[in-house]
mmCIF file of C-alpha atoms in Angstrom:
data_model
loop_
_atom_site.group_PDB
_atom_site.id
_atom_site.type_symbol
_atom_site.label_atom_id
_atom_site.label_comp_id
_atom_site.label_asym_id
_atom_site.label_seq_id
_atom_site.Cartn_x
_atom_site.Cartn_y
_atom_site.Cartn_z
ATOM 1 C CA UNK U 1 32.858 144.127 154.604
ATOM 2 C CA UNK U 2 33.775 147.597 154.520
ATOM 3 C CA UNK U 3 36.480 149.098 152.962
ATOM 4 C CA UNK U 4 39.206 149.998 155.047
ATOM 5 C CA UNK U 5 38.776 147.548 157.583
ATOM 6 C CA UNK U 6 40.600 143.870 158.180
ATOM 7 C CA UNK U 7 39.289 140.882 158.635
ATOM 8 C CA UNK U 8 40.098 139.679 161.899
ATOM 9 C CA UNK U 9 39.323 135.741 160.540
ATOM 10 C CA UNK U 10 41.809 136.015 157.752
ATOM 11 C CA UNK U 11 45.141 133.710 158.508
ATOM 12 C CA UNK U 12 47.772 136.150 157.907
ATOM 13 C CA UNK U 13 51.350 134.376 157.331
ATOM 14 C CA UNK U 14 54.476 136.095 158.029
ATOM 15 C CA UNK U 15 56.792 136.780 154.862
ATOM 16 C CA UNK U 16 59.247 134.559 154.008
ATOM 17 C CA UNK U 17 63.043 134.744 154.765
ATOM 18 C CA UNK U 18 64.917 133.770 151.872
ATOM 19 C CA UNK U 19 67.946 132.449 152.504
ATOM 20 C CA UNK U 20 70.835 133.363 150.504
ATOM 21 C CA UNK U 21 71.401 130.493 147.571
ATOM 22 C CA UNK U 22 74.373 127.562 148.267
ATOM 23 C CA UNK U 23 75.696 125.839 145.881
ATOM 24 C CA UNK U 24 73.771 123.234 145.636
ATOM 25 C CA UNK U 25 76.456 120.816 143.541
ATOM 26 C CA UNK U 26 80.413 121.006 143.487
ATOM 27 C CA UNK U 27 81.063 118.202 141.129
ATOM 28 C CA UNK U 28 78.970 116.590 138.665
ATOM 29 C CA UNK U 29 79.429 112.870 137.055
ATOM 30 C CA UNK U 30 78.003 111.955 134.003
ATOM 31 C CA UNK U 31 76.558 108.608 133.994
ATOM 32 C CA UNK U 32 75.756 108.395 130.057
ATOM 33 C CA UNK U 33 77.311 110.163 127.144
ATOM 34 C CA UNK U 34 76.250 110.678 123.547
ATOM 35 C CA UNK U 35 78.739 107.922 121.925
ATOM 36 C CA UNK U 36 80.145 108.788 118.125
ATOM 37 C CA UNK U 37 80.361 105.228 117.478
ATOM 38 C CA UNK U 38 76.995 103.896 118.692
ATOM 39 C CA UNK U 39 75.185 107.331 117.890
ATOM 40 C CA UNK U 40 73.459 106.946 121.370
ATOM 41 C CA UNK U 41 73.254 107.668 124.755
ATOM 42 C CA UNK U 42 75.667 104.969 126.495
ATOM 43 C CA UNK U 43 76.642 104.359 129.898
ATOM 44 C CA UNK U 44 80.276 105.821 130.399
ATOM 45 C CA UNK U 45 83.427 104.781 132.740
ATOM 46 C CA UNK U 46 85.766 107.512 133.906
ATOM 47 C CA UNK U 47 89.602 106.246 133.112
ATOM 48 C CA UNK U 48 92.533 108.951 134.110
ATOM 49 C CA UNK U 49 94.352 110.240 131.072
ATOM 50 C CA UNK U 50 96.799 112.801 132.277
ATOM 51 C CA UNK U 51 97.859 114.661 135.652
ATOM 52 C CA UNK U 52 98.338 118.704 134.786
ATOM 53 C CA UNK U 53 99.379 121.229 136.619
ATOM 54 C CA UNK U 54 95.740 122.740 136.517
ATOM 55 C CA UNK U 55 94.228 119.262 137.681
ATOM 56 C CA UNK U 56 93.845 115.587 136.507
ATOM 57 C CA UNK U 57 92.017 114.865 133.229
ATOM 58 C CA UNK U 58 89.637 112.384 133.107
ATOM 59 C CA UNK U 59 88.083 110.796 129.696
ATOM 60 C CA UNK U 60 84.888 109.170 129.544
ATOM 61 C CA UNK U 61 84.911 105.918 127.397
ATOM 62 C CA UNK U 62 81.725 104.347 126.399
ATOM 63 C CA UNK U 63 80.936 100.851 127.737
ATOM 64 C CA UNK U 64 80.116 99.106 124.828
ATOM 65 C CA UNK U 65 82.863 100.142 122.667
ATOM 66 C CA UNK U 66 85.141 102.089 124.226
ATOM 67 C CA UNK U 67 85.314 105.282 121.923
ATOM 68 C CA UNK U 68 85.987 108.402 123.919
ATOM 69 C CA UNK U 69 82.707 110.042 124.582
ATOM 70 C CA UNK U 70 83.829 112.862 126.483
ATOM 71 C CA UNK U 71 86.442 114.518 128.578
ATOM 72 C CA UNK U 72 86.934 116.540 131.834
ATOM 73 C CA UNK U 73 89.556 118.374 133.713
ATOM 74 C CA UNK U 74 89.050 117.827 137.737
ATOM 75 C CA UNK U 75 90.904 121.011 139.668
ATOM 76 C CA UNK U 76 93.357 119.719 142.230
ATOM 77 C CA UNK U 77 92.226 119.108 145.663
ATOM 78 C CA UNK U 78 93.745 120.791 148.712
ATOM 79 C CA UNK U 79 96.317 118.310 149.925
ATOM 80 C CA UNK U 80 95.493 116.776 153.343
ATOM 81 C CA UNK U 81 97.348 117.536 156.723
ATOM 82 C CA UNK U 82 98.846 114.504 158.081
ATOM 83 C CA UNK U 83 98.207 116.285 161.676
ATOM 84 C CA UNK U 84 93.911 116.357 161.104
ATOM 85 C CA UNK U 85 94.025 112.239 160.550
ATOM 86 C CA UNK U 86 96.439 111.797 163.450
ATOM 87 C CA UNK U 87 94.534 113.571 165.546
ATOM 88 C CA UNK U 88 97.110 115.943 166.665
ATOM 89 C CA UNK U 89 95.200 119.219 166.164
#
């Protein structure tokens, strides 16, 4: 082939739109937890500790012995209008 010249037999493909990024998570739960007691990776159950003005704080205790493995501080959710579940909007 020469130079300058296409090839008419090569696909050519379009660029790409990339879309602008989402979030792709807005809250994460953690399923195991290093434990201090066990000194492993243990499954964890979320128990409510406190309600705060800056959300509700959650504590993860490990399933085997209960030792706190963790903590986390949920921001309050919009509260719900009573209107959207009657239907009156």
């Amino acid at each position: 082939m020469s130079k300058g010249r296409l090839d008419p037999t090569a696909s050519v493909t379009p660029p790409r739109r990339v879309a602008p990024r989402q979030q792709a998570y807005t809250d994460l739960e953690a399923s195991l937890l290093l434990c201090p007691k066990c000194g492993k990776a243990m499954p964890v159950r979320k128990r409510l500790l406190l309600i705060l003005p800056e959300g509700e704080k959650y504590e993860y205790l490990c399933v085997q012995c209960s030792a706190t493995c963790g903590t986390k501080v949920e921001p309050p959710r919009a509260p719900a209008s009573p209107f959207v579940s009657a239907g009156l909007l």
